[in-house]
Each structure stands twice: as structure tokens, then as C-alpha cells.
PDB file of C-alpha atoms and ligand atoms in Angstrom:
ATOM      1  CA  MET G  17       5.235  30.506  14.363  1.00 60.00           C
ATOM      2  CA  SER G  18       7.319  29.422  11.281  1.00 77.00           C
ATOM      3  CA  LYS G  19       5.612  27.120   8.413  1.00 93.00           C
ATOM      4  CA  ARG G  20       5.912  23.619   8.617  1.00 97.00           C
ATOM      5  CA  LYS G  21       6.463  21.301   5.975  1.00 98.00           C
ATOM      6  CA  ILE G  22       4.302  18.274   5.801  1.00 98.00           C
ATOM      7  CA  ILE G  23       3.159  15.046   4.033  1.00 99.00           C
ATOM      8  CA  ILE G  24       0.121  13.549   4.646  1.00 99.00           C
ATOM      9  CA  ASP G  25      -0.435  10.258   4.544  1.00 99.00           C
ATOM     10  CA  THR G  26      -3.728   9.197   4.001  1.00 99.00           C
ATOM     11  CA  ASP G  27      -6.794   6.773   3.270  1.00 98.00           C
ATOM     12  CA  PRO G  28      -9.988   9.233   2.677  1.00 98.00           C
ATOM     13  CA  GLY G  29     -12.132   8.897   4.811  1.00 96.00           C
ATOM     14  CA  GLN G  30     -14.735  11.355   5.506  1.00 97.00           C
ATOM     15  CA  ASP G  31     -11.976  12.489   8.782  1.00 98.00           C
ATOM     16  CA  ASP G  32      -9.362  12.407   6.411  1.00 98.00           C
ATOM     17  CA  ALA G  33     -10.944  14.539   3.879  1.00 98.00           C
ATOM     18  CA  VAL G  34     -11.461  17.654   6.758  1.00 98.00           C
ATOM     19  CA  ALA G  35      -8.009  16.851   7.760  1.00 98.00           C
ATOM     20  CA  ILE G  36      -6.390  17.629   4.152  1.00 98.00           C
ATOM     21  CA  LEU G  37      -9.150  20.319   4.268  1.00 98.00           C
ATOM     22  CA  LEU G  38      -7.705  21.983   7.567  1.00 98.00           C
ATOM     23  CA  ALA G  39      -4.113  21.806   6.594  1.00 98.00           C
ATOM     24  CA  LEU G  40      -5.173  23.153   2.767  1.00 98.00           C
ATOM     25  CA  ALA G  41      -7.106  26.401   5.002  1.00 98.00           C
ATOM     26  CA  SER G  42      -3.689  26.896   6.313  1.00 98.00           C
ATOM     27  CA  PRO G  43      -1.091  27.995   4.525  1.00 98.00           C
ATOM     28  CA  ASP G  44       0.473  30.809   6.478  1.00 98.00           C
ATOM     29  CA  GLU G  45       1.593  28.020   9.135  1.00 98.00           C
ATOM     30  CA  ILE G  46       1.449  24.746   6.625  1.00 98.00           C
ATOM     31  CA  GLU G  47       3.310  24.124   3.773  1.00 98.00           C
ATOM     32  CA  LEU G  48       2.118  21.156   2.031  1.00 98.00           C
ATOM     33  CA  LEU G  49       4.339  19.324   0.123  1.00 98.00           C
ATOM     34  CA  GLY G  50       2.234  16.138  -1.195  1.00 98.00           C
ATOM     35  CA  ILE G  51      -0.059  13.911  -0.117  1.00 99.00           C
ATOM     36  CA  THR G  52       0.644  10.246  -0.146  1.00 99.00           C
ATOM     37  CA  CYS G  53      -2.541   7.419  -0.129  1.00 99.00           C
ATOM     38  CA  VAL G  54      -2.587   4.192   1.302  1.00 99.00           C
ATOM     39  CA  ALA G  55      -5.115   1.189   1.213  1.00 98.00           C
ATOM     40  CA  GLY G  56      -7.206   1.657   4.584  1.00 98.00           C
ATOM     41  CA  ASN G  57     -10.476   2.519   5.263  1.00 98.00           C
ATOM     42  CA  VAL G  58     -11.044   1.827   1.281  1.00 98.00           C
ATOM     43  CA  PRO G  59      -9.070  -0.184  -1.194  1.00 98.00           C
ATOM     44  CA  LEU G  60      -5.801   2.020  -2.425  1.00 98.00           C
ATOM     45  CA  ASP G  61      -7.862   3.142  -6.273  1.00 98.00           C
ATOM     46  CA  LEU G  62     -10.104   4.676  -3.911  1.00 98.00           C
ATOM     47  CA  THR G  63      -7.736   6.418  -1.822  1.00 98.00           C
ATOM     48  CA  ALA G  64      -5.992   7.761  -4.159  1.00 98.00           C
ATOM     49  CA  LYS G  65      -9.163   8.984  -6.076  1.00 98.00           C
ATOM     50  CA  ASN G  66     -10.569  10.435  -3.044  1.00 98.00           C
ATOM     51  CA  ALA G  67      -7.901  12.291  -1.935  1.00 98.00           C
ATOM     52  CA  ARG G  68      -7.639  14.340  -5.341  1.00 98.00           C
ATOM     53  CA  MET G  69     -11.354  14.940  -5.085  1.00 98.00           C
ATOM     54  CA  ILE G  70     -10.603  16.877  -2.533  1.00 98.00           C
ATOM     55  CA  CYS G  71      -7.991  18.814  -3.536  1.00 98.00           C
ATOM     56  CA  GLU G  72     -10.057  19.965  -6.272  1.00 98.00           C
ATOM     57  CA  LEU G  73     -12.823  20.594  -3.783  1.00 98.00           C
ATOM     58  CA  ALA G  74     -10.668  23.226  -2.311  1.00 98.00           C
ATOM     59  CA  ASN G  75      -9.561  24.328  -5.940  1.00 98.00           C
ATOM     60  CA  ARG G  76      -6.001  23.077  -5.190  1.00 98.00           C
ATOM     61  CA  THR G  77      -4.950  20.868  -8.032  1.00 98.00           C
ATOM     62  CA  ASP G  78      -1.054  21.592  -7.312  1.00 98.00           C
ATOM     63  CA  VAL G  79      -0.881  19.643  -4.585  1.00 98.00           C
ATOM     64  CA  PRO G  80       1.046  16.450  -5.455  1.00 98.00           C
ATOM     65  CA  VAL G  81      -0.949  13.334  -4.966  1.00 99.00           C
ATOM     66  CA  PHE G  82       0.731  10.059  -4.960  1.00 99.00           C
ATOM     67  CA  ALA G  83      -0.703   6.642  -4.481  1.00 98.00           C
ATOM     68  CA  GLY G  84       1.422   4.378  -2.669  1.00 98.00           C
ATOM     69  CA  CYS G  85       1.022   0.603  -0.959  1.00 98.00           C
ATOM     70  CA  ASP G  86      -2.033  -1.497  -1.744  1.00 98.00           C
ATOM     71  CA  ARG G  87      -1.999  -3.898   0.970  1.00 98.00           C
ATOM     72  CA  PRO G  88      -0.400  -4.198   4.420  1.00 98.00           C
ATOM     73  CA  LEU G  89       3.265  -5.667   5.321  1.00 98.00           C
ATOM     74  CA  GLY G  90       2.136  -9.292   6.673  1.00 95.00           C
ATOM     75  CA  ARG G  91      -1.713  -8.623   6.929  1.00 97.00           C
ATOM     76  CA  ASN G  92      -4.495  -9.221   4.571  1.00 98.00           C
ATOM     77  CA  LEU G  93      -5.991  -5.953   4.196  1.00 98.00           C
ATOM     78  CA  VAL G  94      -8.883  -4.888   6.393  1.00 98.00           C
ATOM     79  CA  THR G  95     -11.316  -1.652   5.215  1.00 98.00           C
ATOM     80  CA  ALA G  96     -14.024   0.046   6.711  1.00 96.00           C
ATOM     81  CA  GLU G  97     -16.943   0.470   4.231  1.00 96.00           C
ATOM     82  CA  HIS G  98     -18.789  -0.540   7.085  1.00 94.00           C
ATOM     83  CA  VAL G  99     -18.000   3.294   8.967  1.00 94.00           C
ATOM     84  CA  HIS G 100     -17.076   5.235   5.062  1.00 95.00           C
ATOM     85  CA  GLY G 101     -19.271   3.651   3.039  1.00 95.00           C
ATOM     86  CA  ARG G 102     -18.472   2.095  -0.557  1.00 96.00           C
ATOM     87  CA  SER G 103     -16.819   4.941  -2.040  1.00 97.00           C
ATOM     88  CA  GLY G 104     -14.930   5.669   1.603  1.00 97.00           C
ATOM     89  CA  LEU G 105     -16.252   9.337   1.055  1.00 97.00           C
ATOM     90  CA  ASP G 106     -20.429   8.824   0.860  1.00 97.00           C
ATOM     91  CA  GLY G 107     -21.889  12.109   1.920  1.00 96.00           C
ATOM     92  CA  PRO G 108     -21.683  14.377  -0.589  1.00 97.00           C
ATOM     93  CA  ASP G 109     -21.935  14.178  -4.578  1.00 96.00           C
ATOM     94  CA  LEU G 110     -18.476  15.052  -5.575  1.00 97.00           C
ATOM     95  CA  PRO G 111     -17.141  14.994  -9.175  1.00 97.00           C
ATOM     96  CA  GLU G 112     -14.716  12.343 -10.456  1.00 97.00           C
ATOM     97  CA  PRO G 113     -11.285  14.031 -10.495  1.00 98.00           C
ATOM     98  CA  VAL G 114      -9.375  15.178 -13.231  1.00 98.00           C
ATOM     99  CA  MET G 115      -5.946  15.726 -11.851  1.00 98.00           C
ATOM    100  CA  GLU G 116      -3.582  13.593 -12.499  1.00 98.00           C
ATOM    101  CA  LEU G 117      -1.966  11.174  -9.372  1.00 98.00           C
ATOM    102  CA  ARG G 118       2.071  12.098  -9.822  1.00 98.00           C
ATOM    103  CA  GLN G 119       4.996  10.095  -9.761  1.00 98.00           C
ATOM    104  CA  PRO G 120       6.846   7.983  -8.211  1.00 98.00           C
ATOM    105  CA  HIS G 121       5.517   5.692  -6.001  1.00 98.00           C
ATOM    106  CA  ALA G 122       4.233   7.427  -2.810  1.00 99.00           C
ATOM    107  CA  VAL G 123       7.007   6.029  -0.692  1.00 99.00           C
ATOM    108  CA  ASP G 124      10.058   6.765  -2.987  1.00 99.00           C
ATOM    109  CA  PHE G 125       8.545  10.304  -2.519  1.00 99.00           C
ATOM    110  CA  ILE G 126       8.445   9.937   1.220  1.00 99.00           C
ATOM    111  CA  ILE G 127      12.092   8.633   0.414  1.00 98.00           C
ATOM    112  CA  ASP G 128      12.874  11.512  -1.593  1.00 98.00           C
ATOM    113  CA  THR G 129      11.392  14.723   0.658  1.00 98.00           C
ATOM    114  CA  LEU G 130      13.426  13.769   3.236  1.00 98.00           C
ATOM    115  CA  ARG G 131      16.859  13.355   1.618  1.00 98.00           C
ATOM    116  CA  SER G 132      15.937  17.158  -0.277  1.00 98.00           C
ATOM    117  CA  GLU G 133      14.859  18.780   2.519  1.00 98.00           C
ATOM    118  CA  SER G 134      16.881  20.114   5.424  1.00 97.00           C
ATOM    119  CA  ASN G 135      17.164  17.856   8.268  1.00 97.00           C
ATOM    120  CA  GLY G 136      14.741  18.073  10.845  1.00 97.00           C
ATOM    121  CA  THR G 137      12.615  20.357   8.661  1.00 98.00           C
ATOM    122  CA  VAL G 138       9.437  17.441   7.496  1.00 98.00           C
ATOM    123  CA  THR G 139       7.002  16.505   9.513  1.00 98.00           C
ATOM    124  CA  LEU G 140       4.917  13.436   9.048  1.00 99.00           C
ATOM    125  CA  CYS G 141       1.644  13.305   9.436  1.00 99.00           C
ATOM    126  CA  PRO G 142       0.099   9.586   8.731  1.00 99.00           C
ATOM    127  CA  ILE G 143      -3.723   9.553   9.237  1.00 98.00           C
ATOM    128  CA  GLY G 144      -4.408   5.615   8.158  1.00 98.00           C
ATOM    129  CA  PRO G 145      -2.317   2.529   8.200  1.00 99.00           C
ATOM    130  CA  LEU G 146       1.419   3.357   8.437  1.00 99.00           C
ATOM    131  CA  THR G 147       2.358   0.945   5.737  1.00 99.00           C
ATOM    132  CA  ASN G 148       4.048   3.732   3.603  1.00 99.00           C
ATOM    133  CA  ILE G 149       5.940   5.210   6.709  1.00 99.00           C
ATOM    134  CA  ALA G 150       7.197   1.816   7.639  1.00 99.00           C
ATOM    135  CA  THR G 151       8.236   1.059   3.956  1.00 99.00           C
ATOM    136  CA  ALA G 152      10.230   4.135   3.372  1.00 99.00           C
ATOM    137  CA  PHE G 153      11.546   3.370   7.116  1.00 98.00           C
ATOM    138  CA  ASN G 154      12.599   0.038   6.316  1.00 98.00           C
ATOM    139  CA  ASN G 155      13.607   0.829   2.564  1.00 98.00           C
ATOM    140  CA  ALA G 156      15.981   4.216   3.590  1.00 98.00           C
ATOM    141  CA  PRO G 157      16.590   4.061   7.644  1.00 98.00           C
ATOM    142  CA  ASP G 158      19.112   7.236   7.145  1.00 98.00           C
ATOM    143  CA  ILE G 159      15.912   8.916   6.810  1.00 98.00           C
ATOM    144  CA  ILE G 160      14.512   8.563  10.255  1.00 98.00           C
ATOM    145  CA  ASP G 161      16.820  10.832  11.290  1.00 98.00           C
ATOM    146  CA  LYS G 162      15.442  13.674   8.990  1.00 98.00           C
ATOM    147  CA  VAL G 163      12.452  13.377  10.351  1.00 98.00           C
ATOM    148  CA  HIS G 164      11.700  16.602  12.453  1.00 98.00           C
ATOM    149  CA  GLU G 165       8.619  15.047  14.148  1.00 98.00           C
ATOM    150  CA  ILE G 166       5.675  12.422  13.256  1.00 99.00           C
ATOM    151  CA  VAL G 167       1.965  13.583  14.193  1.00 99.00           C
ATOM    152  CA  LEU G 168      -0.451  10.242  13.652  1.00 99.00           C
ATOM    153  CA  MET G 169      -4.147   9.616  14.258  1.00 98.00           C
ATOM    154  CA  GLY G 170      -3.954   5.781  16.057  1.00 98.00           C
ATOM    155  CA  GLY G 171      -4.225   3.932  18.624  1.00 98.00           C
ATOM    156  CA  ALA G 172      -6.094   4.328  21.976  1.00 98.00           C
ATOM    157  CA  TYR G 173      -5.812   3.156  25.390  1.00 97.00           C
ATOM    158  CA  PHE G 174      -9.007   4.362  27.986  1.00 97.00           C
ATOM    159  CA  GLU G 175     -11.318   3.902  24.792  1.00 95.00           C
ATOM    160  CA  VAL G 176      -9.582  -0.027  23.546  1.00 93.00           C
ATOM    161  CA  GLY G 177     -10.226  -0.753  20.535  1.00 95.00           C
ATOM    162  CA  ASN G 178     -12.887   0.546  17.823  1.00 96.00           C
ATOM    163  CA  ILE G 179     -12.481  -2.549  15.086  1.00 97.00           C
ATOM    164  CA  THR G 180     -11.665  -4.870  17.564  1.00 97.00           C
ATOM    165  CA  PRO G 181     -12.350  -4.930  21.533  1.00 97.00           C
ATOM    166  CA  ALA G 182      -8.485  -4.282  21.726  1.00 98.00           C
ATOM    167  CA  ALA G 183      -7.450  -2.371  18.761  1.00 98.00           C
ATOM    168  CA  GLU G 184      -8.060   0.882  17.046  1.00 98.00           C
ATOM    169  CA  PHE G 185      -8.306   0.299  12.890  1.00 98.00           C
ATOM    170  CA  ASN G 186      -5.243   2.362  11.651  1.00 98.00           C
ATOM    171  CA  ILE G 187      -3.033   0.223  13.913  1.00 98.00           C
ATOM    172  CA  HIS G 188      -4.906  -2.997  13.850  1.00 98.00           C
ATOM    173  CA  VAL G 189      -4.911  -2.745   9.977  1.00 98.00           C
ATOM    174  CA  ASP G 190      -1.506  -2.679   9.627  1.00 98.00           C
ATOM    175  CA  PRO G 191       0.305  -3.513  13.157  1.00 98.00           C
ATOM    176  CA  HIS G 192       4.047  -4.594  12.022  1.00 98.00           C
ATOM    177  CA  ALA G 193       3.938  -1.367  10.273  1.00 99.00           C
ATOM    178  CA  ALA G 194       2.907   0.222  13.175  1.00 99.00           C
ATOM    179  CA  LYS G 195       5.657  -1.511  15.475  1.00 98.00           C
ATOM    180  CA  CYS G 196       8.316  -0.456  13.132  1.00 98.00           C
ATOM    181  CA  VAL G 197       7.477   3.069  13.453  1.00 98.00           C
ATOM    182  CA  PHE G 198       7.020   3.458  17.165  1.00 98.00           C
ATOM    183  CA  ARG G 199      10.187   1.553  17.737  1.00 98.00           C
ATOM    184  CA  SER G 200      12.456   3.698  15.042  1.00 98.00           C
ATOM    185  CA  GLY G 201      13.567   6.665  17.315  1.00 98.00           C
ATOM    186  CA  ALA G 202      11.522   9.576  15.621  1.00 98.00           C
ATOM    187  CA  PRO G 203       9.711  11.566  17.757  1.00 98.00           C
ATOM    188  CA  ILE G 204       6.290  10.500  17.771  1.00 98.00           C
ATOM    189  CA  THR G 205       2.477  12.524  18.920  1.00 99.00           C
ATOM    190  CA  VAL G 206      -0.216  10.382  19.119  1.00 99.00           C
ATOM    191  CA  MET G 207      -3.753  11.312  18.328  1.00 98.00           C
ATOM    192  CA  PRO G 208      -5.581   8.299  19.929  1.00 98.00           C
ATOM    193  CA  LEU G 209      -9.403   7.377  20.255  1.00 98.00           C
ATOM    194  CA  ASP G 210      -8.849   8.765  23.853  1.00 98.00           C
ATOM    195  CA  VAL G 211      -8.750  12.261  22.051  1.00 98.00           C
ATOM    196  CA  THR G 212     -10.255  11.654  18.670  1.00 98.00           C
ATOM    197  CA  HIS G 213     -13.689  10.740  20.913  1.00 96.00           C
ATOM    198  CA  LYS G 214     -14.021  13.914  22.391  1.00 97.00           C
ATOM    199  CA  ALA G 215     -13.893  15.993  18.877  1.00 97.00           C
ATOM    200  CA  LEU G 216     -17.648  15.005  17.972  1.00 96.00           C
ATOM    201  CA  VAL G 217     -19.366  17.361  15.708  1.00 96.00           C
ATOM    202  CA  THR G 218     -22.789  17.734  17.255  1.00 94.00           C
ATOM    203  CA  LYS G 219     -25.697  18.920  15.788  1.00 93.00           C
ATOM    204  CA  PRO G 220     -24.983  22.549  16.324  1.00 96.00           C
ATOM    205  CA  ARG G 221     -21.242  22.428  14.856  1.00 97.00           C
ATOM    206  CA  ASN G 222     -22.757  19.998  11.944  1.00 96.00           C
ATOM    207  CA  ASP G 223     -25.086  23.533  11.387  1.00 96.00           C
ATOM    208  CA  ALA G 224     -22.052  25.724  11.805  1.00 98.00           C
ATOM    209  CA  PHE G 225     -20.266  24.100   8.967  1.00 98.00           C
ATOM    210  CA  ARG G 226     -23.466  24.082   6.188  1.00 97.00           C
ATOM    211  CA  SER G 227     -23.748  27.953   7.404  1.00 98.00           C
ATOM    212  CA  LEU G 228     -20.496  28.789   5.802  1.00 98.00           C
ATOM    213  CA  GLY G 229     -22.621  28.486   2.626  1.00 97.00           C
ATOM    214  CA  THR G 230     -19.523  27.235   0.714  1.00 98.00           C
ATOM    215  CA  SER G 231     -19.261  24.114  -1.450  1.00 98.00           C
ATOM    216  CA  VAL G 232     -16.555  23.346   1.310  1.00 98.00           C
ATOM    217  CA  GLY G 233     -18.890  23.749   4.036  1.00 98.00           C
ATOM    218  CA  THR G 234     -21.589  22.142   2.552  1.00 98.00           C
ATOM    219  CA  ALA G 235     -19.525  18.925   1.439  1.00 98.00           C
ATOM    220  CA  VAL G 236     -18.242  18.910   4.920  1.00 98.00           C
ATOM    221  CA  ALA G 237     -21.349  18.907   6.318  1.00 97.00           C
ATOM    222  CA  GLN G 238     -22.933  16.457   4.247  1.00 97.00           C
ATOM    223  CA  MET G 239     -19.606  14.256   5.457  1.00 96.00           C
ATOM    224  CA  THR G 240     -19.816  14.359   8.932  1.00 94.00           C
ATOM    225  CA  ASP G 241     -23.302  13.663   8.600  1.00 92.00           C
ATOM    226  CA  PHE G 242     -22.589  10.583   6.737  1.00 93.00           C
ATOM    227  CA  PHE G 243     -20.113   9.318   8.789  1.00 86.00           C
ATOM    228  CA  GLU G 244     -21.791  10.278  12.172  1.00 82.00           C
ATOM    229  CA  ARG G 245     -24.333   7.407  12.011  1.00 80.00           C
ATOM    230  CA  TYR G 246     -22.280   4.772  12.633  1.00 79.00           C
ATOM    231  CA  ASP G 247     -20.710   6.585  16.100  1.00 79.00           C
ATOM    232  CA  ARG G 248     -24.257   7.017  17.011  1.00 79.00           C
ATOM    233  CA  GLU G 249     -25.388   3.675  16.345  1.00 81.00           C
ATOM    234  CA  LYS G 250     -22.431   2.735  17.910  1.00 80.00           C
ATOM    235  CA  TYR G 251     -21.481   4.185  20.970  1.00 81.00           C
ATOM    236  CA  GLY G 252     -24.645   6.580  21.035  1.00 81.00           C
ATOM    237  CA  SER G 253     -22.411   9.690  20.994  1.00 79.00           C
ATOM    238  CA  ALA G 254     -23.279  12.883  19.458  1.00 81.00           C
ATOM    239  CA  GLY G 255     -22.164  12.734  16.182  1.00 88.00           C
ATOM    240  CA  ALA G 256     -19.270  11.800  13.907  1.00 91.00           C
ATOM    241  CA  PRO G 257     -15.950  11.783  15.589  1.00 95.00           C
ATOM    242  CA  LEU G 258     -12.948  13.644  13.520  1.00 97.00           C
ATOM    243  CA  HIS G 259      -9.997  11.502  14.298  1.00 98.00           C
ATOM    244  CA  ASP G 260      -8.313  12.547  11.689  1.00 98.00           C
ATOM    245  CA  PRO G 261      -8.474  16.539  11.526  1.00 98.00           C
ATOM    246  CA  CYS G 262      -6.866  16.337  15.393  1.00 98.00           C
ATOM    247  CA  VAL G 263      -3.471  16.304  13.978  1.00 99.00           C
ATOM    248  CA  ILE G 264      -3.528  19.151  11.672  1.00 99.00           C
ATOM    249  CA  ALA G 265      -5.380  20.942  14.657  1.00 98.00           C
ATOM    250  CA  TYR G 266      -2.605  19.836  17.076  1.00 98.00           C
ATOM    251  CA  LEU G 267       0.187  21.410  14.430  1.00 98.00           C
ATOM    252  CA  LEU G 268      -2.092  24.828  14.062  1.00 98.00           C
ATOM    253  CA  ARG G 269      -2.673  24.497  17.918  1.00 98.00           C
ATOM    254  CA  PRO G 270      -1.128  22.296  20.190  1.00 98.00           C
ATOM    255  CA  ASP G 271      -1.875  24.594  23.265  1.00 98.00           C
ATOM    256  CA  LEU G 272      -5.844  22.570  22.461  1.00 98.00           C
ATOM    257  CA  PHE G 273      -4.078  19.473  23.548  1.00 98.00           C
ATOM    258  CA  SER G 274      -2.959  17.671  26.344  1.00 98.00           C
ATOM    259  CA  GLY G 275      -1.557  14.713  26.802  1.00 98.00           C
ATOM    260  CA  ARG G 276       1.705  12.051  28.494  1.00 98.00           C
ATOM    261  CA  HIS G 277       5.322  11.242  27.272  1.00 98.00           C
ATOM    262  CA  ILE G 278       5.043   7.562  27.465  1.00 98.00           C
ATOM    263  CA  ASN G 279       5.999   4.225  25.975  1.00 98.00           C
ATOM    264  CA  VAL G 280       3.548   2.650  23.592  1.00 98.00           C
ATOM    265  CA  GLU G 281       4.008  -0.711  22.294  1.00 98.00           C
ATOM    266  CA  ILE G 282       2.552  -2.411  19.235  1.00 98.00           C
ATOM    267  CA  GLU G 283       0.791  -6.264  19.811  1.00 98.00           C
ATOM    268  CA  THR G 284       1.710  -8.098  16.794  1.00 98.00           C
ATOM    269  CA  THR G 285       1.638 -11.807  17.661  1.00 97.00           C
ATOM    270  CA  SER G 286      -1.899 -12.529  19.876  1.00 97.00           C
ATOM    271  CA  GLU G 287      -5.038 -12.882  16.951  1.00 96.00           C
ATOM    272  CA  LEU G 288      -6.851 -11.933  19.782  1.00 98.00           C
ATOM    273  CA  THR G 289      -5.220  -8.390  20.481  1.00 98.00           C
ATOM    274  CA  MET G 290      -3.796  -7.754  17.457  1.00 98.00           C
ATOM    275  CA  GLY G 291      -2.396  -4.135  16.929  1.00 98.00           C
ATOM    276  CA  MET G 292      -3.347  -3.027  20.347  1.00 98.00           C
ATOM    277  CA  THR G 293      -1.524   0.134  21.377  1.00 98.00           C
ATOM    278  CA  VAL G 294       0.201  -1.306  24.594  1.00 98.00           C
ATOM    279  CA  ALA G 295       0.689   1.963  26.243  1.00 98.00           C
ATOM    280  CA  ASP G 296       2.171   2.649  29.955  1.00 98.00           C
ATOM    281  CA  TRP G 297      -0.399   5.707  30.835  1.00 98.00           C
ATOM    282  CA  TRP G 298       0.510   4.898  34.142  1.00 97.00           C
ATOM    283  CA  ARG G 299       4.020   4.641  33.816  1.00 97.00           C
ATOM    284  CA  VAL G 300       3.905   1.193  35.257  1.00 98.00           C
ATOM    285  CA  THR G 301       6.999  -0.140  33.729  1.00 98.00           C
ATOM    286  CA  ASP G 302      10.656   1.065  32.877  1.00 98.00           C
ATOM    287  CA  ARG G 303      10.067   0.776  29.636  1.00 98.00           C
ATOM    288  CA  GLU G 304      11.641   4.108  27.677  1.00 98.00           C
ATOM    289  CA  PRO G 305       9.047   6.680  26.517  1.00 98.00           C
ATOM    290  CA  ASN G 306       8.809   6.574  23.029  1.00 98.00           C
ATOM    291  CA  ALA G 307       5.960   8.670  22.504  1.00 98.00           C
ATOM    292  CA  TYR G 308       4.050  11.996  23.133  1.00 98.00           C
ATOM    293  CA  PHE G 309       0.641  10.703  24.027  1.00 98.00           C
ATOM    294  CA  VAL G 310      -2.558  12.714  23.917  1.00 98.00           C
ATOM    295  CA  GLY G 311      -5.445  12.266  26.204  1.00 98.00           C
ATOM    296  CA  ASP G 312      -7.492  15.354  26.082  1.00 98.00           C
ATOM    297  CA  ILE G 313      -8.827  18.353  23.662  1.00 98.00           C
ATOM    298  CA  ASP G 314     -10.198  21.626  24.015  1.00 98.00           C
ATOM    299  CA  ALA G 315     -12.992  20.489  21.765  1.00 98.00           C
ATOM    300  CA  ASP G 316     -15.028  24.128  21.493  1.00 98.00           C
ATOM    301  CA  GLY G 317     -11.340  25.285  20.646  1.00 98.00           C
ATOM    302  CA  PHE G 318     -10.697  22.801  17.865  1.00 98.00           C
ATOM    303  CA  PHE G 319     -13.980  23.187  16.281  1.00 98.00           C
ATOM    304  CA  ASP G 320     -13.685  27.372  16.409  1.00 98.00           C
ATOM    305  CA  LEU G 321     -10.654  26.852  14.685  1.00 98.00           C
ATOM    306  CA  LEU G 322     -11.745  24.505  12.270  1.00 98.00           C
ATOM    307  CA  THR G 323     -14.504  26.262  11.196  1.00 98.00           C
ATOM    308  CA  GLU G 324     -12.844  29.778  10.955  1.00 98.00           C
ATOM    309  CA  ARG G 325     -10.169  28.179   8.681  1.00 98.00           C
ATOM    310  CA  LEU G 326     -12.564  26.127   6.556  1.00 98.00           C
ATOM    311  CA  ALA G 327     -14.249  29.335   5.705  1.00 98.00           C
ATOM    312  CA  ARG G 328     -11.188  30.433   4.511  1.00 98.00           C
ATOM    313  CA  LEU G 329     -11.696  27.650   1.181  1.00 97.00           C
TER     314      LEU G 329
HETATM  315  C1  BDR M 419      -9.060   5.981  11.766  1.00 87.06           C
HETATM  316  O1  BDR M 419      -9.919   4.992  11.339  1.00 87.06           O
HETATM  317  C2  BDR M 419     -10.576   5.355  10.197  1.00 87.06           C
HETATM  318  O2  BDR M 419     -11.339   4.894   9.989  1.00 87.06           O
HETATM  319  C3  BDR M 419     -10.328   7.070  10.097  1.00 87.06           C
HETATM  320  O3  BDR M 419     -10.290   7.581   9.023  1.00 87.06           O
HETATM  321  C4  BDR M 419      -9.431   7.029  11.133  1.00 87.06           C
HETATM  322  O4  BDR M 419      -7.984   7.611  10.505  1.00 87.06           O
HETATM  323  C5  BDR M 419     -10.027   6.025  13.429  1.00 87.06           C
HETATM  324  O5  BDR M 419      -9.812   4.563  13.792  1.00 87.06           O
HETATM  325 CA1   CA M 420      -8.222   7.872   8.294  1.00 87.06          CA
END
């Protein structure tokens, strides 16, 4: 497999943190060009801090971390402390980061990187609201054709919504940005709740992280311990859903996932269903497919991969 150059656009979040760690643990397959932070699970100052804490946990202070947009394009920011805790990264007791945020603004880093790297070589991995990506596309439409692929976590069809009855969090927070990205024409792979709710950290899987006996293994076990209480209470599920690591696992092992090429449109007008991903899973319209919408995962294969990779850090 040739090495993929990626930018992770993120709002950490415990599951974002595990996604970043999985990428950092996979240097043979993934070259992480930078981490761009966005407001989402918690406000921007915390997501930009949490991203650096995770890089330091992995002893990767060389990874550039950039702060981006602090609010959605056209709506007030909705956050998710009820899921992730006040810090966004409740669970482990990690030290304050010492590494500095880099310049420029995350949006300019995305634009500059896509313009300077060879065409079709950079994959964007958004695992938070799509504000930074849409702003980059709006400010510099020339970069859209240069994107190799966008692999994102967001949306839902069969699982419908987690932040409202109709909408998944990342898309609901900035539906206008999501509409811009889904209509951009760039190749898109989507990890919706339909698949991420099958990637559950059961007790044996949590034990496997803890048994690594490393600071990373312990922190991931503590993060997923904290994060699971919400889904256990709400859905009665067997553990925390690792939404965002599905994006990175897909880059490493696409064979673990299956889905359909379909049309996905974003609701931006109805308050009731704001941010709903209207996914034509059954192909009942003649709207052009614009995304590979993933529906299933080999969960055991995914956790084997994740645990084996985290052991390398
Ligand atoms: C998504 O929302 C956030 O809470 C998670 O980090 C994930 O990206 C799941 O709906
Ligand atoms: Ca996230």
C-alpha cells in the first residue's frame, strides 16, 4: 500500500483522540501532514488544546496543530459536553500541553497544503463539523479538484439522529458547511452512525486497551470508560462507539467496511430536521451518487487492528 498524505480535521472528543492515535501509530501507511481543529464537541480553544495533548501523549510534538473556525457558517455553535465531559476529553488525567499551536489559521493551512502538494495526493479526514473544510472550499474553489478523497465521519440513515431525532451531531452543528462539502464534487466516503454504532468498546475490548500496559493504552481505556456511560444510558449499548477511528481504519483496511455509492443531500431549511443526511440508500431517486455511504463493519477486525496499532505507541 502506498503511503497516504492526510489532514485530520477534528474537534477532540475522546473518539477523535483515538482516531488521531491510530493515525500516529500507522506511519508506514499514513503521513499525517497536520491536524486542523474546529469548534464542535467543545469550543475551539479546548479542541485545539486537546489535539495537542493527544500528540504529546503519543510523543509526537512534531505534528503541526492548527486552530480553525470557532463557529459554524450560519448557526450558533452547539456543543456536546453531555457526551464528552466539560473538557471534551474527560477520563484520563493528561498534562496541559506544552507544544504551541502553529500558524496560519487551519483554513489557510488546508488551502496552502492542497495547492503545494501534487494534485490528487492529499486525503482530507474530517471527524468534526465541516466548517473548516467548507470555508477552505469557499475561499479557494481551485483546491477542490486537488483533493484525492474526503473520508469523513458524519450523518446517519438507518440510525437517524443522535443530537436531534433526525440528525447526527457533526452534520447538525454545521449543516451549511456539510451541504457545501457534499455538493463539492470531491470524492467522498462517509462513516455514518449506521456503521459507527457497530464499533462498540465492549468490556473485553476495553480490557485489551488497558492490558497494553502503556500510557497510551491506559489513556484510551480511561477515555472509552468515560465516553461509554452516555451511550449505555441512552441506547443500552455494550460500550462506547468509536465513531471517528472508523475514518482512519478505513484508510488502513478498507476491506473491513462495506457500503453503497449513493446520493446524499443535507437538510438546511427545516428546523425540525436540520442537518439530516437524506441518503438515497434504496436508490429511489435519479439523483447522482455523490458519496460512498458505509453501512457495515467487521468490528472484531477493526478492534484487532486498533489494539495492535495502539500497542506500537
Ligand atoms: C460524532 O460527534 C462527536 O460527538 C463525535 O466525536 C463524532 O465525531 C458522532 O456523532
Ligand atoms: Ca469528532
